């Protein structure tokens, strides 16, 4: 949603933003009125106004957001939530003008049931449907009472619940984003696993002890009163809090919850595999509004999801709102850890890094400078990052401090969340043993650089030094494990590729295209790994060998060698059965438009695989949409222009050489163009005008 409101690399004028700052108009709650009369505003403008208003508050963490009832009553936002729910259920986003009048009336009745006091809307009630999905057809046949009760017991969550969840997500996300910590990276716009890996590479160099904590048990068993208590610290609107509270405390039917997959034995697994294979041979005809299933390459990539991203909590009937509520509760942990990190910092003038204040960013570990492996006096420092229910703490100090942090974490969870954290969920590891986080292994690499300096008398002295560099590599063993679960390889130490049987009945052009998309996605996933070429090359080898075995079976070529001989190394040449010599040539069929172009399987050579991206992530980094919002809020402040004008009037003019030297030093120290130099540059430009 934010990428639509604030597209990347697009600049807005003040007039454009001022047009977005319109407040929602008050609407009536009469369910019998014409719904078209309530469609008065653009929902994107209303949400943009909410984002700007949330980011313009001076102290969002200290004071809760006061009033959201106007946005909750806006029928324009209800229609937008209905469109998003339809896109989830049917796979297509319906235009606003294409929504049928009867659906708008049902949506208006649902809005009246939710906002009435007391609320008459029951969560999860499949027998009390005020709004149906466009893909759901009403039943016209009679069924017995027992069958009806069985259908109700196993019925999925109603479509109307999804609409309300979408509405609450649209309203609460901008408000809660200002309340969250910058150390949290999961389930948030502009942040993700890549920002976690880049932060670790840029800010976690020099740490000796790492604490890896799994809070999945805590996140799965949070009480509704605990969640509501932390939500009220960020939002004080009674209507929104009451609606979320009712969704948390309404009992959930066991049949509506997706059951976990049970582990099958060898015989049952073979039977299930045969059943799936028989079903895949049949051509399935989709219904009129049924969404298309995910393509094979995407389902293949979902199988590589790391352990930290597999478990997503679900609280009551909150659905897609649950990850947001998880961040609301764990933001208390983030603030507590930030305070602990600041108090733990003890700089040492004799240390080669972190000699100054922690917030000044006086050292950028992403630069190719080595960190001494030993020394008498070291700076004591700690850093922290969280991805969903998993946190990682880096400590530069003795192991006793790591043990104390573990003890404090257990006590904090027991005090704030009322849940006991097991010792087995908290691992303390030294950097030399390697720490696995998001399928990447954090370790250190010992280097022996040559230090050259000018001694007395102008003589150049060269000495060998010993230092370490932080290494973030992709876990090749986990990659093999995922391929083995997907039945594309067999074996562990020396994996042997297996034929890609799900693509047995697809053409060569379609099969190669699907696998190229998978390899491109894998290359992007391991973008910030030191061994990116190695792990992506292994994935390309498995896919290419698997396709070669598949083509050997499909075209009766008996071996992979014959497939590579005819189809070339990247399988870009057309393959056909040896018995069909009278078939027309592929070039003739391609010229007539009867066949598709066959793409070669990518990354067949190591030189074609991109290298690791070592672009440093500044300590003060924020996503692009937050940067645009904060800049816009600052430009709306008239005092900013007064201060800028005074700074320009009082500032001394400097030479270009001094300015270039300051820029170079800033990049050397911070790894980014600092805000101070940017403001000085803007002042110089205004002075020239």
XYZ file of C-alpha atoms in Angstrom:
689
model
C 0.000 0.000 0.000
C 2.793 2.430 0.843
C 4.536 1.757 -2.451
C 1.391 3.019 -4.156
C 1.128 6.139 -1.993
C 4.814 7.047 -2.053
C 6.491 5.365 -5.053
C 10.249 5.098 -4.910
C 12.387 7.755 -6.627
C 9.410 10.050 -7.181
C 9.364 13.602 -5.856
C 6.232 15.406 -4.695
C 5.517 19.096 -4.515
C 3.963 20.763 -1.508
C 0.780 21.282 -3.483
C 0.551 17.538 -4.119
C 0.898 16.735 -0.410
C -1.461 19.486 0.656
C -4.137 17.938 -1.555
C -3.692 14.679 0.341
C -4.342 16.219 3.751
C -8.127 16.055 3.801
C -9.994 14.808 6.838
C -12.705 12.138 6.547
C -16.202 13.541 6.351
C -18.648 12.471 9.073
C -21.168 9.956 7.780
C -24.432 8.629 9.076
C -24.945 5.108 10.370
C -28.342 4.601 8.726
C -28.132 1.232 6.889
C -31.099 2.063 4.618
C -29.582 5.087 2.887
C -28.076 5.042 -0.584
C -24.450 3.843 -0.355
C -23.426 5.891 -3.398
C -24.173 9.078 -1.433
C -21.526 8.086 1.125
C -18.708 7.756 -1.411
C -17.373 11.300 -1.132
C -13.576 11.108 -0.860
C -10.615 9.262 -2.257
C -9.513 6.602 0.276
C -5.854 7.055 -0.740
C -6.075 10.719 0.264
C -7.586 9.797 3.619
C -4.860 7.249 4.349
C -2.137 9.666 3.232
C -3.531 12.226 5.629
C -3.444 9.636 8.409
C 0.196 8.749 7.653
C 1.228 12.408 7.673
C -0.708 13.119 10.860
C 0.843 10.104 12.629
C 4.413 11.075 11.678
C 3.905 14.750 12.592
C 3.263 13.985 16.265
C 6.228 15.090 18.420
C 6.176 12.240 20.979
C 4.282 9.258 19.515
C 5.772 6.787 22.020
C 4.741 8.738 25.092
C 1.156 9.632 24.199
C -1.357 7.255 22.526
C -3.078 8.271 19.310
C -6.324 9.906 20.418
C -9.040 9.615 17.751
C -9.557 7.130 14.917
C -13.355 6.914 14.920
C -13.652 9.248 11.929
C -11.541 6.903 9.821
C -13.421 3.870 11.134
C -16.732 5.413 10.040
C -15.527 6.467 6.587
C -17.408 4.382 4.023
C -14.687 5.094 1.455
C -12.204 3.130 3.573
C -14.730 0.326 3.964
C -14.966 0.052 0.169
C -11.155 -0.020 -0.102
C -11.011 -2.788 2.522
C -13.657 -4.692 0.534
C -11.562 -4.351 -2.633
C -8.454 -5.696 -0.872
C -10.439 -8.632 0.576
C -11.800 -9.426 -2.891
C -8.264 -9.380 -4.287
C -7.287 -11.968 -1.663
C -10.273 -14.259 -2.282
C -10.637 -13.984 -6.066
C -7.154 -12.929 -7.213
C -8.391 -9.727 -8.909
C -8.713 -6.201 -7.518
C -12.204 -4.981 -8.528
C -12.514 -1.318 -9.571
C -14.578 0.894 -7.350
C -17.134 1.537 -10.087
C -17.569 -2.188 -10.789
C -18.857 -3.117 -7.303
C -22.497 -4.161 -7.486
C -25.126 -2.124 -5.665
C -26.272 -5.113 -3.603
C -22.708 -5.666 -2.372
C -22.459 -2.022 -1.331
C -25.724 -2.370 0.594
C -24.407 -5.480 2.355
C -21.172 -3.640 3.140
C -23.179 -0.757 4.587
C -25.157 -3.186 6.775
C -21.885 -4.729 7.988
C -20.542 -1.263 8.822
C -23.703 -0.482 10.798
C -23.428 -3.760 12.757
C -19.779 -3.066 13.651
C -20.194 0.588 14.666
C -23.516 0.306 16.494
C -23.427 0.576 20.271
C -23.481 -2.089 21.525
C -21.934 -3.882 18.563
C -24.109 -6.579 16.980
C -21.376 -8.066 14.799
C -20.308 -11.625 15.737
C -16.780 -12.657 14.714
C -16.447 -15.987 12.918
C -20.210 -16.535 12.565
C -20.644 -18.491 9.336
C -24.409 -18.699 9.880
C -24.813 -14.913 10.282
C -23.424 -13.492 7.054
C -24.059 -9.840 6.340
C -21.569 -9.801 3.466
C -20.616 -12.673 1.184
C -17.581 -13.125 -1.015
C -18.173 -12.509 -4.762
C -16.774 -15.992 -5.393
C -19.255 -17.615 -2.980
C -22.505 -18.798 -4.484
C -25.510 -19.232 -2.189
C -26.675 -22.818 -1.730
C -30.109 -23.664 -3.201
C -30.320 -27.313 -2.125
C -31.698 -28.572 1.148
C -29.339 -30.284 3.593
C -29.918 -32.059 6.864
C -29.285 -30.622 10.294
C -26.322 -32.891 11.012
C -24.629 -32.036 7.726
C -25.328 -28.364 8.305
C -23.656 -28.497 11.724
C -20.685 -30.336 10.219
C -20.333 -27.658 7.533
C -20.444 -24.915 10.148
C -17.833 -26.669 12.266
C -15.343 -26.992 9.385
C -16.186 -23.719 7.638
C -13.286 -21.343 6.903
C -13.262 -17.816 8.372
C -16.044 -15.722 6.800
C -15.311 -13.155 4.097
C -16.780 -10.359 6.219
C -14.140 -10.975 8.892
C -11.432 -10.418 6.289
C -12.988 -7.076 5.290
C -12.907 -5.795 8.878
C -9.345 -7.053 9.348
C -8.277 -5.169 6.221
C -9.961 -2.006 7.520
C -8.267 -2.224 10.913
C -4.918 -2.870 9.234
C -5.295 0.226 7.027
C -6.105 2.393 10.046
C -3.742 0.993 12.678
C -0.599 0.478 10.588
C 0.276 4.194 10.126
C -0.379 4.914 13.793
C 1.631 1.992 15.146
C 4.576 2.449 12.747
C 5.596 5.572 14.662
C 5.405 3.610 17.905
C 7.696 0.769 16.816
C 11.442 0.578 17.332
C 13.970 0.739 14.516
C 15.363 -2.583 15.816
C 12.211 -4.412 14.662
C 12.255 -5.597 11.029
C 9.463 -8.168 10.596
C 5.930 -7.547 9.279
C 6.682 -3.885 8.560
C 6.669 -1.953 5.253
C 10.124 -1.183 3.896
C 11.822 -3.689 6.208
C 12.480 -7.402 5.923
C 15.123 -10.148 6.135
C 17.481 -8.245 3.820
C 17.537 -5.210 6.115
C 18.314 -7.545 9.033
C 21.277 -9.085 7.206
C 22.575 -5.677 6.093
C 22.258 -4.322 9.640
C 24.187 -7.284 11.019
C 26.937 -6.817 8.447
C 27.241 -3.074 9.110
C 26.760 -2.859 12.888
C 27.663 -6.232 14.419
C 31.388 -6.345 13.608
C 33.693 -6.749 16.610
C 31.211 -8.617 18.824
C 32.485 -11.792 20.470
C 29.378 -13.303 22.069
C 25.970 -13.667 20.438
C 22.652 -14.475 22.105
C 19.996 -16.030 19.887
C 16.535 -16.108 21.457
C 13.408 -17.889 20.175
C 10.264 -16.217 21.549
C 7.795 -18.325 19.538
C 6.324 -19.911 22.675
C 5.761 -16.452 24.161
C 4.199 -14.997 21.007
C 1.851 -17.956 20.548
C 0.496 -17.859 24.098
C -0.041 -14.143 24.722
C -3.235 -13.469 26.659
C -5.898 -11.158 25.115
C -5.704 -8.801 28.121
C -1.932 -8.505 27.646
C -2.327 -7.629 23.961
C -5.067 -5.082 24.662
C -3.004 -3.528 27.446
C -0.072 -2.834 25.121
C -2.405 -1.689 22.321
C -3.985 0.907 24.602
C -0.538 2.415 25.163
C -0.384 3.268 21.464
C -4.082 3.845 20.615
C -6.637 5.358 22.962
C -9.649 5.316 20.611
C -12.360 3.281 22.341
C -14.130 2.114 19.178
C -10.992 0.605 17.653
C -9.837 -0.962 20.919
C -13.303 -2.421 21.558
C -13.401 -3.954 18.069
C -9.950 -5.541 18.455
C -10.843 -6.760 21.939
C -13.998 -8.485 20.676
C -11.980 -10.251 17.946
C -9.492 -11.519 20.528
C -12.002 -12.769 23.093
C -14.542 -14.411 20.760
C -14.011 -18.204 20.821
C -12.540 -19.725 17.661
C -13.986 -22.897 16.150
C -11.393 -25.682 15.923
C -12.358 -26.455 12.316
C -11.623 -22.922 11.083
C -7.974 -23.086 12.190
C -5.496 -24.573 9.753
C -4.085 -27.762 11.239
C -0.377 -28.418 11.359
C 0.974 -31.039 9.013
C 1.716 -34.295 10.721
C 4.907 -36.217 10.074
C 4.190 -39.244 7.880
C 6.042 -42.519 7.809
C 7.666 -43.859 4.643
C 4.676 -45.912 3.407
C 2.116 -43.173 4.048
C 4.391 -40.645 2.377
C 4.609 -42.800 -0.767
C 0.823 -43.199 -0.870
C 0.336 -39.455 -0.505
C 2.889 -38.829 -3.242
C 1.056 -41.180 -5.636
C -2.256 -39.521 -4.802
C -0.843 -36.068 -5.540
C 0.729 -37.317 -8.764
C -2.592 -38.773 -9.947
C -4.352 -35.529 -9.123
C -1.726 -33.487 -10.971
C -2.302 -35.476 -14.164
C -5.931 -34.378 -14.273
C -6.624 -31.015 -15.807
C -8.310 -28.841 -13.199
C -10.840 -26.301 -14.418
C -11.052 -23.259 -12.178
C -14.348 -21.682 -11.252
C -15.353 -18.275 -12.512
C -13.959 -16.232 -9.604
C -11.517 -18.794 -8.212
C -7.947 -17.431 -7.889
C -5.193 -19.144 -9.811
C -2.818 -21.270 -7.719
C 0.733 -20.115 -7.170
C 3.106 -21.066 -9.996
C 5.519 -23.906 -9.409
C 8.598 -21.692 -9.100
C 6.930 -19.677 -6.328
C 5.856 -22.781 -4.415
C 9.430 -23.994 -4.792
C 10.754 -20.769 -3.281
C 8.301 -20.913 -0.353
C 9.996 -24.184 0.576
C 13.183 -22.203 1.325
C 11.557 -20.072 4.031
C 13.892 -19.837 7.078
C 12.766 -21.034 10.476
C 12.478 -17.468 11.758
C 9.852 -16.647 9.105
C 7.804 -19.861 9.079
C 5.737 -19.319 12.211
C 3.276 -16.422 12.060
C 1.054 -15.991 15.150
C -2.735 -15.867 14.871
C -4.668 -14.256 17.728
C -8.361 -15.083 17.896
C -10.174 -13.712 14.841
C -7.551 -11.034 14.120
C -6.135 -12.853 11.089
C -3.833 -10.534 9.111
C -3.861 -8.124 12.040
C -2.017 -10.611 14.278
C 1.581 -9.766 13.138
C 0.883 -6.098 13.843
C -0.319 -6.932 17.351
C 2.795 -9.067 17.866
C 4.998 -6.046 17.129
C 2.871 -3.949 19.490
C 3.560 -6.341 22.365
C 7.234 -6.900 21.590
C 7.896 -3.177 21.155
C 8.056 -3.083 24.957
C 10.915 -5.578 24.719
C 12.595 -3.468 22.026
C 12.551 -0.319 24.165
C 13.826 -2.229 27.191
C 16.712 -3.672 25.164
C 17.550 -0.264 23.655
C 17.856 1.187 27.151
C 20.010 -1.784 28.180
C 22.278 -1.333 25.135
C 22.815 2.337 25.956
C 23.642 1.644 29.606
C 26.053 -1.185 28.754
C 28.220 0.967 26.483
C 31.649 1.713 28.073
C 34.099 3.295 25.605
C 37.837 2.911 25.890
C 40.339 5.371 24.419
C 42.820 2.539 23.876
C 40.435 0.591 21.649
C 40.709 0.889 17.887
C 36.917 1.120 17.382
C 33.976 2.676 19.240
C 36.019 5.252 21.095
C 33.226 7.806 21.235
C 29.529 8.013 21.981
C 27.373 5.160 20.715
C 24.945 7.333 18.698
C 27.599 9.246 16.790
C 28.475 6.324 14.520
C 32.192 7.088 14.778
C 33.110 3.828 13.060
C 31.682 2.090 10.042
C 32.585 -1.639 10.198
C 31.422 -2.143 6.598
C 34.646 -0.523 5.437
C 37.521 -2.963 4.794
C 39.267 -2.205 8.057
C 40.214 -5.051 10.336
C 39.170 -5.349 13.990
C 41.997 -6.407 16.356
C 41.423 -9.869 17.739
C 43.020 -9.161 21.109
C 43.969 -6.276 23.332
C 44.252 -5.187 26.931
C 41.450 -2.617 27.001
C 38.360 -3.047 24.862
C 35.216 -1.050 24.559
C 32.226 -2.819 26.068
C 29.348 -2.610 23.645
C 26.112 -4.409 22.877
C 23.654 -4.333 19.975
C 20.249 -5.863 19.399
C 17.946 -6.718 16.496
C 14.601 -8.510 16.251
C 12.824 -10.305 13.425
C 9.330 -11.344 14.514
C 9.639 -13.741 17.450
C 13.421 -14.151 17.106
C 16.020 -11.757 18.482
C 19.794 -11.566 18.152
C 22.062 -9.804 20.646
C 25.750 -9.127 20.022
C 28.059 -8.437 22.987
C 31.641 -7.193 23.034
C 32.610 -8.201 26.541
C 32.990 -11.259 28.793
C 30.663 -14.250 28.690
C 29.381 -13.398 32.165
C 27.638 -10.382 30.668
C 25.902 -12.597 28.109
C 24.717 -14.923 30.888
C 23.363 -11.922 32.814
C 21.487 -10.683 29.728
C 19.932 -14.144 29.358
C 18.806 -14.060 32.976
C 17.333 -10.571 32.532
C 15.462 -11.663 29.386
C 13.843 -14.580 31.211
C 12.818 -12.302 34.067
C 11.451 -9.662 31.668
C 9.252 -12.160 29.780
C 7.927 -13.573 33.019
C 7.156 -10.112 34.413
C 5.695 -8.401 31.328
C 4.081 -11.289 29.442
C 3.433 -13.740 32.267
C 5.220 -16.560 30.423
C 8.323 -18.494 31.409
C 11.061 -18.609 28.761
C 12.942 -21.902 28.684
C 16.748 -21.916 28.802
C 16.811 -24.120 25.702
C 15.286 -21.252 23.697
C 18.228 -18.970 24.522
C 21.545 -19.923 22.942
C 24.853 -18.235 23.752
C 27.505 -18.820 21.096
C 30.982 -17.461 20.457
C 31.652 -15.821 17.119
C 34.231 -18.495 16.232
C 31.560 -21.223 16.249
C 29.208 -19.352 13.932
C 25.651 -18.161 14.594
C 22.836 -19.076 12.227
C 20.151 -16.434 11.717
C 17.723 -16.276 8.773
C 19.623 -19.089 7.022
C 22.826 -17.021 7.112
C 25.840 -17.923 9.245
C 27.518 -15.076 11.124
C 31.191 -15.745 11.791
C 34.539 -14.002 11.611
C 37.360 -14.417 9.158
C 40.968 -13.995 10.292
C 43.110 -11.832 7.996
C 46.774 -10.894 8.052
C 47.056 -7.410 6.588
C 50.330 -5.622 5.913
C 50.503 -2.337 7.834
C 52.670 0.308 6.188
C 53.506 3.579 7.912
C 56.239 6.185 7.844
C 58.700 5.879 10.702
C 61.421 8.180 11.953
C 63.619 9.608 9.279
C 60.974 9.154 6.595
C 61.534 5.424 6.348
C 58.505 3.327 5.302
C 57.946 0.468 7.751
C 55.941 -2.633 6.776
C 54.604 -4.964 9.474
C 52.295 -7.948 9.414
C 49.163 -7.584 11.531
C 46.404 -9.937 12.640
C 42.755 -8.945 12.502
C 39.266 -10.238 11.857
C 36.460 -9.382 9.468
C 32.779 -10.133 10.003
C 31.592 -12.811 7.601
C 27.923 -13.359 6.701
C 27.544 -16.456 4.530
C 24.540 -18.418 3.316
C 24.056 -21.836 4.900
C 24.729 -24.343 2.124
C 23.684 -27.235 4.391
C 20.232 -25.693 4.889
C 19.978 -25.196 1.135
C 20.638 -28.916 0.582
C 18.067 -29.785 3.259
C 15.379 -27.684 1.556
C 16.133 -29.260 -1.825
C 15.875 -32.702 -0.215
C 12.471 -31.849 1.308
C 11.295 -30.700 -2.118
C 12.545 -34.042 -3.531
C 14.938 -32.411 -5.981
C 18.055 -34.046 -4.485
C 18.848 -37.164 -2.510
C 21.694 -37.646 -0.083
C 23.321 -35.218 2.320
C 27.100 -35.084 1.966
C 27.193 -35.701 -1.776
C 23.671 -34.758 -2.994
C 22.496 -36.251 -6.255
C 19.860 -34.282 -8.244
C 16.513 -35.949 -8.928
C 14.233 -35.319 -11.928
C 11.721 -32.495 -11.519
C 8.598 -34.640 -11.844
C 5.983 -31.855 -11.236
C 6.994 -30.335 -14.604
C 6.744 -33.646 -16.480
C 3.801 -32.579 -18.633
C 5.005 -29.020 -19.332
C 6.840 -27.952 -22.436
C 10.537 -27.167 -22.528
C 9.984 -23.416 -22.942
C 7.558 -23.209 -19.988
C 9.744 -25.412 -17.777
C 12.896 -23.372 -18.435
C 11.000 -20.127 -17.841
C 9.673 -21.343 -14.486
C 13.112 -22.432 -13.300
C 14.711 -19.168 -14.421
C 12.275 -17.239 -12.249
C 13.158 -19.475 -9.314
C 16.902 -18.991 -9.841
C 16.500 -15.205 -10.143
C 14.575 -15.171 -6.862
C 17.223 -17.298 -5.148
C 19.990 -15.015 -6.417
C 18.126 -12.049 -4.944
C 17.500 -13.883 -1.640
C 21.242 -14.550 -1.175
C 22.153 -11.064 -2.372
C 24.050 -10.056 0.774
C 25.828 -13.385 1.437
C 29.611 -13.568 1.084
C 29.323 -16.915 -0.715
C 26.556 -15.740 -3.058
C 28.291 -17.130 -6.139
C 28.824 -20.521 -4.505
C 25.300 -21.073 -3.184
C 23.549 -19.722 -6.300
C 25.869 -21.830 -8.453
C 24.858 -24.896 -6.433
C 21.146 -24.070 -6.918
C 21.712 -23.651 -10.650
C 23.545 -26.997 -10.797
C 20.690 -28.792 -9.017
C 18.011 -27.222 -11.228
C 19.925 -27.796 -14.466
C 20.722 -31.426 -13.605
C 17.146 -32.039 -12.468
C 15.794 -30.677 -15.751
C 18.323 -32.719 -17.740
C 17.109 -35.906 -16.052
C 13.510 -34.867 -16.667
C 14.157 -34.196 -20.357
C 16.057 -37.470 -20.685
C 12.971 -39.331 -19.459
C 10.491 -37.231 -21.453
C 12.327 -37.339 -24.797
C 13.797 -40.859 -24.310
C 17.407 -39.739 -24.510
C 18.589 -42.237 -21.836
C 21.209 -39.976 -20.162
C 21.987 -36.420 -19.153
C 25.021 -36.403 -21.461
C 22.811 -36.778 -24.529
C 20.509 -34.037 -23.262
C 23.429 -31.627 -22.841
C 24.822 -32.644 -26.246
C 21.575 -31.787 -28.043
C 20.218 -28.993 -25.825
C 23.604 -27.386 -24.942
C 24.831 -26.565 -21.450
C 21.965 -24.183 -20.640
C 19.265 -26.389 -22.297
C 18.288 -23.579 -24.684
C 18.171 -25.733 -27.833
C 14.963 -27.646 -28.621
C 14.758 -31.305 -27.638
C 12.561 -33.911 -29.273
C 12.130 -37.674 -29.245
C 14.571 -39.697 -31.314
C 11.735 -41.508 -33.116
C 10.130 -38.301 -34.408
C 12.654 -37.460 -37.109
C 9.950 -36.393 -39.560
C 8.743 -33.538 -37.298
C 9.256 -30.004 -38.611
C 12.277 -28.028 -37.469
C 12.004 -25.832 -34.371
C 13.073 -22.729 -36.329
C 10.197 -23.217 -38.773
C 7.674 -23.684 -35.979
C 9.046 -20.613 -34.165
C 8.791 -18.528 -37.329
C 5.143 -19.567 -37.761
C 4.411 -18.713 -34.104
C 3.432 -22.259 -33.171
C 5.961 -22.652 -30.335
C 7.380 -20.410 -27.633
C 10.943 -19.170 -27.424
C 13.072 -21.458 -25.255
C 15.078 -19.545 -22.660
C 18.353 -21.012 -21.523
C 18.646 -21.956 -17.851
C 20.424 -19.079 -16.143
C 23.708 -19.145 -14.217
C 25.164 -22.049 -16.175
C 28.571 -20.337 -15.774
C 29.984 -18.888 -12.538
C 30.853 -15.642 -14.331
C 27.139 -15.008 -14.924
C 26.317 -15.104 -11.184
C 26.377 -11.638 -9.535
C 28.756 -11.030 -6.642
C 27.809 -10.163 -3.085
C 26.363 -6.699 -2.485
C 28.531 -5.012 0.163
C 26.661 -1.686 0.149
C 26.793 -0.448 3.783
C 23.597 0.296 5.661
C 23.896 3.489 7.756
C 23.098 3.275 11.452
C 20.427 5.980 11.005
C 18.821 4.240 7.988
C 15.037 4.480 7.585
C 12.838 3.173 4.758
C 12.157 5.454 1.820
C 8.512 6.145 2.685
C 9.439 7.216 6.229
C 12.129 9.522 4.846
C 9.576 11.163 2.523
C 7.053 11.566 5.349
C 9.539 13.116 7.762
C 10.871 15.485 5.108
C 7.340 16.570 4.251
C 6.447 17.139 7.915
C 9.615 19.207 8.330
C 8.828 21.308 5.273
C 5.388 22.043 6.681
C 6.989 23.643 9.747
C 7.530 27.414 9.189
C 10.235 27.516 11.869
C 12.409 25.269 9.711
C 12.697 27.930 7.006
C 13.485 30.598 9.602
C 16.319 28.505 11.043
C 17.580 27.683 7.549
C 17.590 31.365 6.564
C 19.474 32.346 9.732
C 22.051 29.594 9.197
C 22.649 30.774 5.656
C 22.972 34.411 6.752
C 25.362 33.615 9.596
C 27.277 30.802 7.951
C 30.831 31.359 6.717
C 31.701 30.672 3.113
C 34.213 27.872 2.614
C 36.337 26.734 -0.264
C 35.212 23.865 -2.506
C 38.283 21.896 -1.435
C 37.174 21.999 2.203
C 33.664 20.907 1.280
C 34.925 17.961 -0.817
C 37.259 16.934 2.007
C 34.346 17.009 4.461
C 32.244 14.850 2.118
C 35.016 12.276 1.715
C 35.631 12.106 5.456
C 31.904 11.740 6.052
C 31.717 8.767 3.693
C 34.791 7.272 5.349
C 33.384 7.556 8.878
C 29.645 7.074 8.405
C 29.466 5.318 5.047
C 26.776 7.770 3.918
C 26.249 11.433 3.069
C 25.375 12.929 6.475
C 22.348 15.077 7.184
C 24.515 17.966 8.383
C 26.349 18.296 5.072
C 23.080 17.979 3.183
C 21.619 20.937 5.081
C 24.781 22.943 4.466
C 24.561 22.126 0.766
C 20.902 23.257 0.670
C 21.843 26.493 2.419
C 24.573 27.226 -0.125
C 22.155 26.650 -2.994
C 19.568 28.996 -1.487
C 22.238 31.617 -0.971
C 23.280 31.379 -4.636
C 19.695 31.977 -5.722
